[in-house]
Short mmCIF file of C-alpha atoms in Angstrom, two decimals:
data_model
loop_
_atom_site.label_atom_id
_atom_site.label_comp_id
_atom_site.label_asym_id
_atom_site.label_seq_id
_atom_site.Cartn_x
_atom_site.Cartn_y
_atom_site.Cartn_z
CA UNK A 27 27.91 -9.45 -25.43
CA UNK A 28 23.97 -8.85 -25.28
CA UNK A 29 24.27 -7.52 -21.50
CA UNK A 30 26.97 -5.38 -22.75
CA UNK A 31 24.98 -3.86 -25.54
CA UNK A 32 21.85 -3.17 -23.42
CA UNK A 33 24.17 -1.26 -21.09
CA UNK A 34 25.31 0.74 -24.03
CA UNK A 35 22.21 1.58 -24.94
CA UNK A 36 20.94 2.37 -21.62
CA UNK A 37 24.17 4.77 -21.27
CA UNK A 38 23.42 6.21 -24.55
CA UNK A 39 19.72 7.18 -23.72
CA UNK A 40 20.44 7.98 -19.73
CA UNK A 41 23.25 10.45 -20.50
CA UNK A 42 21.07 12.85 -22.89
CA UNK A 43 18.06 12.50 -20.69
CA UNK A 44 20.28 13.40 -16.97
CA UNK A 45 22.01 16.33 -19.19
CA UNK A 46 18.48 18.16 -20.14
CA UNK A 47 17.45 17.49 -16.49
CA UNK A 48 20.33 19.18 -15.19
CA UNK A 49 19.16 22.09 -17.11
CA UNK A 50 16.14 22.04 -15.43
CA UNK A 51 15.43 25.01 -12.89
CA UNK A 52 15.84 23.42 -9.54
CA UNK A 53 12.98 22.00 -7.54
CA UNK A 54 10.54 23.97 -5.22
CA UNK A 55 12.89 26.74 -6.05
CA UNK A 56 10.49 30.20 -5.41
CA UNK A 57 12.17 31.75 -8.91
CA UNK A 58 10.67 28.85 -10.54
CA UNK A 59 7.59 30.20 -13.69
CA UNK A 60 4.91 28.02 -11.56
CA UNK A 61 5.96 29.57 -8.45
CA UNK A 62 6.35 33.21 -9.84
CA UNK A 63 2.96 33.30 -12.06
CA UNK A 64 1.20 30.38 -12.45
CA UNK A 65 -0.19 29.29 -8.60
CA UNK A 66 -0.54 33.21 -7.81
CA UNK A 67 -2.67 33.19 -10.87
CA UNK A 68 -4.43 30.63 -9.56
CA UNK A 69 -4.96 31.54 -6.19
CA UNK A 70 -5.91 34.88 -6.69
CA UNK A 71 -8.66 34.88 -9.32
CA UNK A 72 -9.15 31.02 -9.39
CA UNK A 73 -12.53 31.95 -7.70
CA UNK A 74 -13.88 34.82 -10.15
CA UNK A 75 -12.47 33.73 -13.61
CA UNK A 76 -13.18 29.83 -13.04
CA UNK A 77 -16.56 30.00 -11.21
CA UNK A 78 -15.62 27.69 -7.70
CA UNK A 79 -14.35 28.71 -4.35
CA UNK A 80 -12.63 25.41 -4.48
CA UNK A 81 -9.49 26.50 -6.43
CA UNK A 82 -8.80 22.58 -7.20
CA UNK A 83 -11.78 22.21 -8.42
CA UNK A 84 -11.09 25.36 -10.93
CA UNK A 85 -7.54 23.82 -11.93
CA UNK A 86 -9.64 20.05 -12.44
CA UNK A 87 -12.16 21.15 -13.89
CA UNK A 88 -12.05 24.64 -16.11
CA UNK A 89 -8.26 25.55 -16.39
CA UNK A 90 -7.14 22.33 -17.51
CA UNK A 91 -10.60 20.93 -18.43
CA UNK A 92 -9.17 18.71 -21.42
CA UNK A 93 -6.10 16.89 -18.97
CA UNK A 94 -9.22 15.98 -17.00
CA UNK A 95 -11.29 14.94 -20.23
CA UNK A 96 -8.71 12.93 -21.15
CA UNK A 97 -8.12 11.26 -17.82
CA UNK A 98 -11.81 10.03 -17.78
CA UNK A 99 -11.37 8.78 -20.63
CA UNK A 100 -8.33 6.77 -19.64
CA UNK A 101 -9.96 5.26 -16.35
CA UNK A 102 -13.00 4.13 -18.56
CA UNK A 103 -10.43 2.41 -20.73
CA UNK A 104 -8.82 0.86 -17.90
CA UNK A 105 -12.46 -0.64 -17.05
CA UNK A 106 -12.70 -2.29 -20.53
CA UNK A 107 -9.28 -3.63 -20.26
CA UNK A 108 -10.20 -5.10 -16.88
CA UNK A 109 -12.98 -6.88 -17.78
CA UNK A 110 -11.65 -7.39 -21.41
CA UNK A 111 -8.77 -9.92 -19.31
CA UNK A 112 -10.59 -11.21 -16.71
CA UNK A 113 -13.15 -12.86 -19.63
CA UNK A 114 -16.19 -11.94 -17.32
CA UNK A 115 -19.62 -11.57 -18.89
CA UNK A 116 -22.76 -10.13 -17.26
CA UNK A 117 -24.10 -13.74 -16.89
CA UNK A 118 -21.17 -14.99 -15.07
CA UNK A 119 -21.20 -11.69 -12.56
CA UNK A 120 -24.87 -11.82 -11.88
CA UNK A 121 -23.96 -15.55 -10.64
CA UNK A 122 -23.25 -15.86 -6.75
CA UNK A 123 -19.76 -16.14 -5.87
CA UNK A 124 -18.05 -18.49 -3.46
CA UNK A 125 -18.74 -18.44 0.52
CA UNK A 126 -21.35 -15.71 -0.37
CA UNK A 127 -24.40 -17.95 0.86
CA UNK A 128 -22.61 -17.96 4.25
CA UNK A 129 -25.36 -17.46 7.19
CA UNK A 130 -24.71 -13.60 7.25
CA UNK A 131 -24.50 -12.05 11.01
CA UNK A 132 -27.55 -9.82 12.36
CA UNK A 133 -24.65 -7.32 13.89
CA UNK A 134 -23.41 -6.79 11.11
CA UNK A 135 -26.08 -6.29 8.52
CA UNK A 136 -27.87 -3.79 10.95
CA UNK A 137 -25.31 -1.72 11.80
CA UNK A 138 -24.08 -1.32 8.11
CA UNK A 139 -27.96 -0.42 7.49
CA UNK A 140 -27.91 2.44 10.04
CA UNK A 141 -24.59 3.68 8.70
CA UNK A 142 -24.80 3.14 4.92
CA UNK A 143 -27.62 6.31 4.89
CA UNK A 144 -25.01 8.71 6.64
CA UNK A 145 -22.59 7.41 3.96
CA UNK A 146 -24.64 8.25 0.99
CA UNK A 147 -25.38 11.47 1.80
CA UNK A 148 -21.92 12.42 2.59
CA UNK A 149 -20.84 11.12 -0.86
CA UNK A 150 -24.03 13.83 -2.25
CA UNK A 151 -22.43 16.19 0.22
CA UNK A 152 -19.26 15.56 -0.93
CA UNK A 153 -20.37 15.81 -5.09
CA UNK A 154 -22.56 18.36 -4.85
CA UNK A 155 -20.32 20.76 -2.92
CA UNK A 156 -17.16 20.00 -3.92
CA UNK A 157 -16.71 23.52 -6.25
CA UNK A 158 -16.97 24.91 -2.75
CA UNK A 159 -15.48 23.22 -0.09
CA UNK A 160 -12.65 19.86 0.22
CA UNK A 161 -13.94 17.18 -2.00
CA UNK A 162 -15.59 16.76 -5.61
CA UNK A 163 -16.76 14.24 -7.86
CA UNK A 164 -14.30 11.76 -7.58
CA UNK A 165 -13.55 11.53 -3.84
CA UNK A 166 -17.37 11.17 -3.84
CA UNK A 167 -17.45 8.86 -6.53
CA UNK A 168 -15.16 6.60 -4.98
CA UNK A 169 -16.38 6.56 -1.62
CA UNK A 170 -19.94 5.90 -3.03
CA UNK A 171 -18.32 2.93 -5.16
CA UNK A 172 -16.74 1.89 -1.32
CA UNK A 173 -20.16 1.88 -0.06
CA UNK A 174 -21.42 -0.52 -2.89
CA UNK A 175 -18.94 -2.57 -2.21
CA UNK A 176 -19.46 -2.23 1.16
CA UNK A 177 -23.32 -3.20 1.03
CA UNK A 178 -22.28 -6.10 -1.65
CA UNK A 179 -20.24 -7.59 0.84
CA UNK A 180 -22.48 -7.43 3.90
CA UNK A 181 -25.81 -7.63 2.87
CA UNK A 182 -25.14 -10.14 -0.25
CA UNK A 183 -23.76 -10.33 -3.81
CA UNK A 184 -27.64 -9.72 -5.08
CA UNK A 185 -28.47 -6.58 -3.30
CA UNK A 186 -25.27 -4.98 -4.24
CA UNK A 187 -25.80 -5.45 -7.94
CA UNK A 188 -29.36 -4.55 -7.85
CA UNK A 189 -28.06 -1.16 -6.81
CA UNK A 190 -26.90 -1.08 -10.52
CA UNK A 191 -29.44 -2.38 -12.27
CA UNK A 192 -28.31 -4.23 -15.42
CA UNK A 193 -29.67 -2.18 -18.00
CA UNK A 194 -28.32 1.13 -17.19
CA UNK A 195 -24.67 -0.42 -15.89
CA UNK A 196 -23.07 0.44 -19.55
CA UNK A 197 -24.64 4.16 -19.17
CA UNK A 198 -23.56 4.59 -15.38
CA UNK A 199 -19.94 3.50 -15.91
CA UNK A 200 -19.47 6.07 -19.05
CA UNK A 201 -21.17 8.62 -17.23
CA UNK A 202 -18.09 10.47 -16.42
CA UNK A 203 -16.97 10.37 -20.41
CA UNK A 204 -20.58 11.48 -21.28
CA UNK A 205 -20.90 14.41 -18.69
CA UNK A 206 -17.62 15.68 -20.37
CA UNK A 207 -18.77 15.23 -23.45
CA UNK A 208 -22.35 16.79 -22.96
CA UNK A 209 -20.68 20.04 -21.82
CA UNK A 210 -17.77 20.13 -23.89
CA UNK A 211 -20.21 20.36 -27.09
CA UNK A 212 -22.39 22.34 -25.16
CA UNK A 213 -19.87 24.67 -24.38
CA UNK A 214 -18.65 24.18 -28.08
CA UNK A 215 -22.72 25.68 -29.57
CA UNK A 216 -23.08 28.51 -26.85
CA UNK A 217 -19.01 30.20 -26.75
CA UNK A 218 -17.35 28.82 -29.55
CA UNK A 219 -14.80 26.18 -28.13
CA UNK A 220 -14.83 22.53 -26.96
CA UNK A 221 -15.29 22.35 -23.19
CA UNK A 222 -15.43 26.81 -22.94
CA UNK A 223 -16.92 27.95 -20.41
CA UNK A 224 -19.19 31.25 -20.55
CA UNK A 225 -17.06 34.36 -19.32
CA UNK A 226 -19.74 36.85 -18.68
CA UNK A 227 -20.69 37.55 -15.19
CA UNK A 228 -24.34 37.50 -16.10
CA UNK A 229 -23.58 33.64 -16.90
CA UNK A 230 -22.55 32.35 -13.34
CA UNK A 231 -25.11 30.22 -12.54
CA UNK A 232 -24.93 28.46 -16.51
CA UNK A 233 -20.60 28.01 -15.14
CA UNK A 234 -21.71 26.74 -11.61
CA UNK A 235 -24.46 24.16 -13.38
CA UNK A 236 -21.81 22.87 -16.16
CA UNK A 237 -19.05 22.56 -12.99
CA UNK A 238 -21.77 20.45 -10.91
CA UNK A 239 -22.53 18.58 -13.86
CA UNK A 240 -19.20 17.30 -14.54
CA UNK A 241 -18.92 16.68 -10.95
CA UNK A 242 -22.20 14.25 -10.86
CA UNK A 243 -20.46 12.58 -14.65
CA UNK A 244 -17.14 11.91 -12.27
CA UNK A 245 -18.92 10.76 -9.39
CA UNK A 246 -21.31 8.69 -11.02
CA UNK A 247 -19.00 7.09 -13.43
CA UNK A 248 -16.18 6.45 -11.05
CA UNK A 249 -18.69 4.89 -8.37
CA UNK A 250 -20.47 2.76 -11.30
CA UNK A 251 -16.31 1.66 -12.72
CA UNK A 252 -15.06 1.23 -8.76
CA UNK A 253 -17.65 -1.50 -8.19
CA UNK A 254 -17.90 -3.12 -11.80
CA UNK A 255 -14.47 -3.65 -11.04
CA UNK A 256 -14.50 -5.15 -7.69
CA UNK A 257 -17.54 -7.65 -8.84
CA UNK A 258 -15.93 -8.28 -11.92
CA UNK A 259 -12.67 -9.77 -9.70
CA UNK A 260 -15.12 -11.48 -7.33
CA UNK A 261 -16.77 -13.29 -10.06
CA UNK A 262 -16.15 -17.09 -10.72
CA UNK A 263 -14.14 -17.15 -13.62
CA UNK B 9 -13.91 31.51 33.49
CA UNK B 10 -14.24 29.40 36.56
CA UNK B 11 -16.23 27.18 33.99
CA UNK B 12 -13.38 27.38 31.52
CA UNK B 13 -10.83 26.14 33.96
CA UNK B 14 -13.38 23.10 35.14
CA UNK B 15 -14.30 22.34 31.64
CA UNK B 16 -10.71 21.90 30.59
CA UNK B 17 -9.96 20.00 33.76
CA UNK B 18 -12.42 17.50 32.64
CA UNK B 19 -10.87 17.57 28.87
CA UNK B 20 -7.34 16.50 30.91
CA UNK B 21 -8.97 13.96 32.69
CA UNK B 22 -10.66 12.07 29.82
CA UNK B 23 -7.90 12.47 27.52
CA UNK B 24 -5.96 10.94 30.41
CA UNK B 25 -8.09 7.82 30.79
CA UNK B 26 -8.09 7.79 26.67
CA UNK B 27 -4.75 7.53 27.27
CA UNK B 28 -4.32 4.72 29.76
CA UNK B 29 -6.89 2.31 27.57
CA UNK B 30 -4.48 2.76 24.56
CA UNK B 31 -1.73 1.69 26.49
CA UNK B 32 -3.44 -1.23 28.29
CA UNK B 33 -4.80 -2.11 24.75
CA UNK B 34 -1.43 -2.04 23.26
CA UNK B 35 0.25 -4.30 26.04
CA UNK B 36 -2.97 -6.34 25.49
CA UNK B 37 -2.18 -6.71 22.03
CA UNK B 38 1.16 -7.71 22.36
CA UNK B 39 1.22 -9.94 25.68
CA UNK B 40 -2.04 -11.83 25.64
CA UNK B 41 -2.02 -15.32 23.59
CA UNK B 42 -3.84 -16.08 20.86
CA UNK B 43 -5.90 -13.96 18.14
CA UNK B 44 -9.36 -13.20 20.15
CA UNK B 45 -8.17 -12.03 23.09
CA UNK B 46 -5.62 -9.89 20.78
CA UNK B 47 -8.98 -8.54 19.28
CA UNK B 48 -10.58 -8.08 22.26
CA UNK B 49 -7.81 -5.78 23.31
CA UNK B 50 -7.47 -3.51 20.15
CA UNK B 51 -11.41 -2.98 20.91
CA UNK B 52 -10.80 -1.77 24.07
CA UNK B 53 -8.30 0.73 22.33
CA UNK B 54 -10.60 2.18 20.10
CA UNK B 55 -14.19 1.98 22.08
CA UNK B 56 -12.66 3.60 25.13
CA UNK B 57 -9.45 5.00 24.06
CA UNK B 58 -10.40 6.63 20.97
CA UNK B 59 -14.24 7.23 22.31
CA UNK B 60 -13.24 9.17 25.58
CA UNK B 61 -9.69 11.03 23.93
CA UNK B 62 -12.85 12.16 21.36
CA UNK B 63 -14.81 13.43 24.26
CA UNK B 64 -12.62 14.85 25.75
CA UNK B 65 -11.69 16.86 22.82
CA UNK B 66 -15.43 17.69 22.61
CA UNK B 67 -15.41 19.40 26.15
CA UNK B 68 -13.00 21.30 24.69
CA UNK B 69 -14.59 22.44 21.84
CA UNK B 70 -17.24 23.59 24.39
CA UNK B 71 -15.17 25.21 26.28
CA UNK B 72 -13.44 27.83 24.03
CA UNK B 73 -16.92 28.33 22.34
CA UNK B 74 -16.61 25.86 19.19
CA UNK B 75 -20.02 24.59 20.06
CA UNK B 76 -20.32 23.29 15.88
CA UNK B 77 -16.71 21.61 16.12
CA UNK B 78 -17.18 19.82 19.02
CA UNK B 79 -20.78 18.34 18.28
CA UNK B 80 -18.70 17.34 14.68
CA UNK B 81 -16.11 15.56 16.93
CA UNK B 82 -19.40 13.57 19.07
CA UNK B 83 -20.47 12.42 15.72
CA UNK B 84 -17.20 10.82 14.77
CA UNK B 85 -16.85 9.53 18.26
CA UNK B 86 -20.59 7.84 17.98
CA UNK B 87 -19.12 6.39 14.56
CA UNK B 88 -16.24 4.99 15.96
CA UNK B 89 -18.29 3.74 18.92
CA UNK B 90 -20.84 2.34 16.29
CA UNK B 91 -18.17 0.66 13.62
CA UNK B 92 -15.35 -0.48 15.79
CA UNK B 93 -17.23 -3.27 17.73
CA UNK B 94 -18.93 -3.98 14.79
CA UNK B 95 -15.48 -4.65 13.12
CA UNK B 96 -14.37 -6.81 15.57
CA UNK B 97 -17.35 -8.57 16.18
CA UNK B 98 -17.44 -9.52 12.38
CA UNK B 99 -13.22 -10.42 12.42
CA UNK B 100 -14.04 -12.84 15.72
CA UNK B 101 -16.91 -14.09 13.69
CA UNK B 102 -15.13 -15.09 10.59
CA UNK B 103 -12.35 -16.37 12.23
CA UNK B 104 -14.51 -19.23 14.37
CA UNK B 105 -16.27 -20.21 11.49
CA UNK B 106 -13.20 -20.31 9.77
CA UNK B 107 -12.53 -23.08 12.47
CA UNK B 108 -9.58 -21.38 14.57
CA UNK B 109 -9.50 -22.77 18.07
CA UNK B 110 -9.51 -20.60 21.25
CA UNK B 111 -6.67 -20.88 23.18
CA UNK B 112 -7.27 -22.52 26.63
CA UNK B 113 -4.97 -23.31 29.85
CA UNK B 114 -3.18 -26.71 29.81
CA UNK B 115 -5.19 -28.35 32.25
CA UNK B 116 -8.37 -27.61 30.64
CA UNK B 117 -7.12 -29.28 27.36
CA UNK B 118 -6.45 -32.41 29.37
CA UNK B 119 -2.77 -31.71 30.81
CA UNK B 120 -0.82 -31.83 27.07
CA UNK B 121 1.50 -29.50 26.45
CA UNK B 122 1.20 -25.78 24.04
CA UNK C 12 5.56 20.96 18.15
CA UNK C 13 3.31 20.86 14.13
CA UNK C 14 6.91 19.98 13.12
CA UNK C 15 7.68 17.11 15.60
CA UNK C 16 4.16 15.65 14.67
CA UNK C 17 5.33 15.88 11.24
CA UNK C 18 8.52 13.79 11.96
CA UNK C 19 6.64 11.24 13.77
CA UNK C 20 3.78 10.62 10.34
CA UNK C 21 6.95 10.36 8.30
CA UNK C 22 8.65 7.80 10.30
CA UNK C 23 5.78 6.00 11.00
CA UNK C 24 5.59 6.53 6.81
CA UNK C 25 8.70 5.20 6.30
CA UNK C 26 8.66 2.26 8.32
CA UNK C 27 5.10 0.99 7.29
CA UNK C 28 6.57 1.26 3.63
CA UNK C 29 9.17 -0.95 4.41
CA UNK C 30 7.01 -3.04 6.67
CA UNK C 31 5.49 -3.93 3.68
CA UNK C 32 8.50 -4.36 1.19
CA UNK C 33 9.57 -6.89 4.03
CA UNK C 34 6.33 -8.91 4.93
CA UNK C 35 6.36 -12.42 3.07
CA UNK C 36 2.04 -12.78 4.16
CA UNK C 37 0.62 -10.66 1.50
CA UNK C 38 -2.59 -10.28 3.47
CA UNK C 39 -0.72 -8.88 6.41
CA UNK C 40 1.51 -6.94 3.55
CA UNK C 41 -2.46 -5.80 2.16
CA UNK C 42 -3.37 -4.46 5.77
CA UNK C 43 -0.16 -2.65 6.42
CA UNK C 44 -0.30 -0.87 3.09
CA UNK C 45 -3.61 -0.07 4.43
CA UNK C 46 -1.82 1.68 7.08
CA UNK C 47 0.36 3.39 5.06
CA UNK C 48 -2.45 4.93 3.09
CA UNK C 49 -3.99 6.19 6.23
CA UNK C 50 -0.88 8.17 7.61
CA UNK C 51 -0.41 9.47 4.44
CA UNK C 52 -4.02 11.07 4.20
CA UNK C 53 -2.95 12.62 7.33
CA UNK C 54 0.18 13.48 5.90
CA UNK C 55 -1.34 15.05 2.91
CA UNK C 56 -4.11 16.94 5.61
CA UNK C 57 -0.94 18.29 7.59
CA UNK C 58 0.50 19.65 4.45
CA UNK C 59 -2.95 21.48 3.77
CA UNK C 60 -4.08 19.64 0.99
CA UNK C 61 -7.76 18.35 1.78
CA UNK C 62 -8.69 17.19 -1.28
CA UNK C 63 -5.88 14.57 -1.85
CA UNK C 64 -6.10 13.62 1.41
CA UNK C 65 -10.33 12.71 0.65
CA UNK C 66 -8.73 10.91 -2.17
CA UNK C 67 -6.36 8.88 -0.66
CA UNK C 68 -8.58 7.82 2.16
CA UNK C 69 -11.26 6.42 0.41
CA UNK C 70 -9.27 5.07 -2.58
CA UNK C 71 -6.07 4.16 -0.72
CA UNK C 72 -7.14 2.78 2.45
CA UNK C 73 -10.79 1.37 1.04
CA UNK C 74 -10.81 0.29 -2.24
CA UNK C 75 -7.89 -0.51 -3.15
CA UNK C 76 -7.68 -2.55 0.48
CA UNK C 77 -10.63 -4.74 -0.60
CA UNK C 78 -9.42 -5.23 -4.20
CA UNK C 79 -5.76 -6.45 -2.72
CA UNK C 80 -8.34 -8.98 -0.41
CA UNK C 81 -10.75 -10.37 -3.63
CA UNK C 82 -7.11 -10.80 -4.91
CA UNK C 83 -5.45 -12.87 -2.19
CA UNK C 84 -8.38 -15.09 -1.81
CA UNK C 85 -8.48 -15.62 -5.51
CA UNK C 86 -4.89 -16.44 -5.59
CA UNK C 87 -2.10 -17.30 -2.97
CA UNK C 88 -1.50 -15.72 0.21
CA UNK C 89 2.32 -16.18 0.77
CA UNK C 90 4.93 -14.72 -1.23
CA UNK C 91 6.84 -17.48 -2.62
#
């Protein structure tokens, strides 16, 4: 009788829900309004009405500035839920985990020393640059986060976290939500409107700086929440 | 032109030999018995394989003028040269101190059987 | 011959996706999802989309790779 019921139900909502997507205008088809408008739009003044070459970067970051607000804000809430269930507390994560006194292998450590500069600067690369070419704050981010995690599992638990050090952890995990922020009331005092960015062409270089700064926020933040997360799971519970 | 022609003669030729290490890696990988020499083969596939298909590509960078491209594609083929040994060096590592036993002929195990 | 290439990512696609539906060793099931992560960066490259394919290289085949690892050896390794 229950099974019966559910099935009902699940008839009752599917049959609405597959008659408004039949409605729909068909996928990838070239009539579609994001096909006929919205990506030429894009593509062809992207560059000049956004402020970056990198017309990703102009859809992340300017056009739909507030999705992006909102999904920083979503991955730092992730990051409290994590540690919120795992029950890990800064004491616990500072401890050594298991196997991690292991004799540690000279190979190893010395080639991940030569490579880990390359590394780093390729994440800066990749930050720094990314309104121009392939990349942006949070590929950056994340491969910097990689390389943390990276050094904390070669070179030791310890020199890992003092990469973070303890005091400035909270700051450097809500640095994405605080870059946004920043800007978004900055933007708010100098043209009116939460996260606006200046229109005038006299104000390029104020666009470029507020694009690079929410591209350090992302990077920063998601490196900081990539490797709170993987300590956090390493940690004896 | 002359050059050209020689320069993409070589790219052939080391692509060629890449080549033949990925195969002999793969059969490696699949015949030989137990996990190090299994590791030892996969090296081979990516410190020669990959490392000479990558200079050979190089060469040919050179050769129609890409001079930037082709030093990019030496500097991933010193990375691969650099982290792929290291890779295996630290899997081999691990997995005698984890305590797995190399596997050795019959006779030299005192006659028992696999 | 772009187009054969493109056939050959997304059956080795395909077939590392259900490599890992099918493994029962989750760490072998962690490094084939690896795998998968990597032909689809090159997947997403083909398809001229750089940025995505940054992304899923260094979350898909790194991160989430050694999270899937702290996991295993915090846990079980065989699906049950």
């Amino acid at each position: 009788m229950k099974r019966i019921a559910v099935i009902a139900v699940l008839v009752a909502a599917f049959v609405p829900l597959a008659a408004a997507v039949a409605q729909l205008p068909t996928f990838g088809e070239a009539s579609n309004p994001t096909n006929t408008y919205l990506v030429p739009r894009y593509l062809q003044k992207g560059p000049e009405e956004a402020g970056a070459a990198n017309v990703v970067t102009d859809v992340i970051l300017n056009y739909r500035g507030y999705d992006t607000n909102g999904e920083v804000v979503v991955i730092f809430t992730a990051l409290i839920a994590a540690l919120a269930t795992l029950l890990v507390r800064p004491k616990q994560m500072a401890a050594t985990p298991p196997g991690d006194d292991a004799p540690r292998s000279p190979i190893v450590s010395f080639v991940v020393k030569a490579i880990a500069p390359f590394i780093a600067v390729f994440t800066v690369y990749l930050v720094l640059h990314g309104h121009l070419s392939p990349g942006g704050g949070f590929q950056g981010g994340t491969i910097f986060g990689a390389l943390i995690i990276l050094l904390s599992l070669t070179l030791g638990h310890k020199y890992g976290l003092s990469l973070l050090p303890e005091r400035s952890r909270p700051w450097l995990q809500a640095a994405a939500v605080l870059a946004f922020i920043a800007v978004g009331l900055l933007g708010w005092a100098l043209c009116g409107a939460y996260l606006a960015y200046p229109s005038y062409s006299q104000l390029e270089w104020v666009r470029e700086g507020w694009l690079i700064a929410l591209e350090i926020g992302i990077g920063v933040g998601g490196a900081a929440i990539f490797a709170t997360v993987f300590w956090t799971m390493e940690a004896e519970p | 032109m002359l050059i050209e022609a020689i320069l993409q003669a070589v790219t052939a030729v080391l692509v060629a030999v890449g080549l033949f290490f990925f195969l002999v890696g793969t059969v490696g990988v699949l015949r030989l018995p137990d996990f190090y020499s299994r590791t030892h083969a996969a090296t081979k596939c990516d410190t020669l394989g990959a490392g000479s298909i990558l200079l050979g590509l190089a060469v040919l960078g050179a050769s129609r003028g890409d001079y930037t491209d082709g030093l990019k594609v030496l500097v991933i083929a010193v990375l691969v040269l650099l982290s792929s040994p290291t890779a295996a060096h630290a899997l081999a590592r691990a997995a005698f101190r984890t305590g797995l036993e190399p596997y050795t002929l019959p006779e030299a195990r005192g006659g028992e059987d696999r | 011959m772009s187009e054969i290439f493109d056939l050959l990512l997304l059956v080795l696609l395909i077939t590392t996706a259900l490599c890992v539906i099918r493994t029962k060793d989750l760490l072998a099931a962690a490094v084939i999802f690896s795998t998968y992560s990597l032909i689809m960066c090159l997947v997403w490259q083909m398809r001229g989309a750089p940025d995505v394919a940054l992304t899923e290289a260094a979350v898909g085949a790194g991160v989430t790779t050694v999270l899937f690892l702290v996991t295993i050896s915090r846990t079980v390794r065989r699906e049950k």
